[in-house]
């Protein structure tokens, strides 16, 4: 295998992005009603 995920479908990608999201200081509840899961961080989201 060359590092590509053959089974990277919508729900799996969504889980990766939620896992890697950075929470914003000053907010207590996550997921937040206004901000969702936080700031998108691709580096922390996708496995290497």
PDB file of C-alpha atoms in Angstrom:
ATOM      1  CA  UNK A   1       0.000   0.000   0.000  1.00  0.00           C
ATOM      2  CA  UNK A   2       1.269   3.490  -0.804  1.00  0.00           C
ATOM      3  CA  UNK A   3      -0.223   5.380   2.170  1.00  0.00           C
ATOM      4  CA  UNK A   4      -3.612   6.143   0.644  1.00  0.00           C
ATOM      5  CA  UNK A   5      -6.722   5.136   2.562  1.00  0.00           C
ATOM      6  CA  UNK A   6      -8.902   3.158   0.161  1.00  0.00           C
ATOM      7  CA  UNK A   7     -11.832   3.403   2.564  1.00  0.00           C
ATOM      8  CA  UNK A   8     -11.800   7.156   3.245  1.00  0.00           C
ATOM      9  CA  UNK A   9     -15.485   7.900   2.818  1.00  0.00           C
ATOM     10  CA  UNK A  10     -17.598  10.788   4.104  1.00  0.00           C
ATOM     11  CA  UNK A  11     -18.215   9.593   7.654  1.00  0.00           C
ATOM     12  CA  UNK A  12     -14.590   8.577   8.206  1.00  0.00           C
ATOM     13  CA  UNK A  13     -13.336  11.911   6.850  1.00  0.00           C
ATOM     14  CA  UNK A  14     -15.827  13.730   9.105  1.00  0.00           C
ATOM     15  CA  UNK A  15     -14.498  11.826  12.135  1.00  0.00           C
ATOM     16  CA  UNK A  16     -10.890  12.713  11.219  1.00  0.00           C
ATOM     17  CA  UNK A  17     -11.756  16.411  10.899  1.00  0.00           C
ATOM     18  CA  UNK A  18     -13.631  16.481  14.212  1.00  0.00           C
ATOM     19  CA  UNK A  19     -10.752  14.712  15.963  1.00  0.00           C
ATOM     20  CA  UNK A  20      -8.207  17.230  14.690  1.00  0.00           C
ATOM     21  CA  UNK A  21     -10.247  20.388  15.321  1.00  0.00           C
ATOM     22  CA  UNK A  22      -8.726  22.821  17.797  1.00  0.00           C
ATOM     23  CA  UNK A  23     -10.905  24.225  20.528  1.00  0.00           C
ATOM     24  CA  UNK A  24     -10.985  27.992  20.866  1.00  0.00           C
ATOM     25  CA  UNK A  25     -10.057  29.479  24.267  1.00  0.00           C
ATOM     26  CA  UNK A  26     -12.905  31.143  26.132  1.00  0.00           C
ATOM     27  CA  UNK A  27     -15.581  28.612  25.213  1.00  0.00           C
ATOM     28  CA  UNK A  28     -16.549  25.841  27.610  1.00  0.00           C
ATOM     29  CA  UNK A  29     -18.876  23.554  25.655  1.00  0.00           C
ATOM     30  CA  UNK A  30     -17.727  21.428  22.693  1.00  0.00           C
ATOM     31  CA  UNK A  31     -19.199  20.994  20.196  1.00  0.00           C
ATOM     32  CA  UNK A  32     -20.225  24.609  20.520  1.00  0.00           C
ATOM     33  CA  UNK A  33     -23.608  25.733  19.062  1.00  0.00           C
ATOM     34  CA  UNK A  34     -21.969  28.660  17.226  1.00  0.00           C
ATOM     35  CA  UNK A  35     -18.516  27.254  16.436  1.00  0.00           C
ATOM     36  CA  UNK A  36     -19.098  23.527  16.031  1.00  0.00           C
ATOM     37  CA  UNK A  37     -15.991  21.475  16.860  1.00  0.00           C
ATOM     38  CA  UNK A  38     -13.561  24.429  16.659  1.00  0.00           C
ATOM     39  CA  UNK A  39     -10.904  25.533  14.190  1.00  0.00           C
ATOM     40  CA  UNK A  40     -10.018  23.243  11.327  1.00  0.00           C
ATOM     41  CA  UNK A  41      -6.473  21.874  11.560  1.00  0.00           C
ATOM     42  CA  UNK A  42      -5.641  19.510   8.694  1.00  0.00           C
ATOM     43  CA  UNK A  43      -2.207  18.665  10.095  1.00  0.00           C
ATOM     44  CA  UNK A  44      -3.785  17.259  13.268  1.00  0.00           C
ATOM     45  CA  UNK A  45      -6.750  15.697  11.460  1.00  0.00           C
ATOM     46  CA  UNK A  46      -5.365  13.361   8.825  1.00  0.00           C
ATOM     47  CA  UNK A  47      -3.225  10.395   9.812  1.00  0.00           C
ATOM     48  CA  UNK A  48       0.229  10.275   8.298  1.00  0.00           C
TER      49      UNK A  48
END
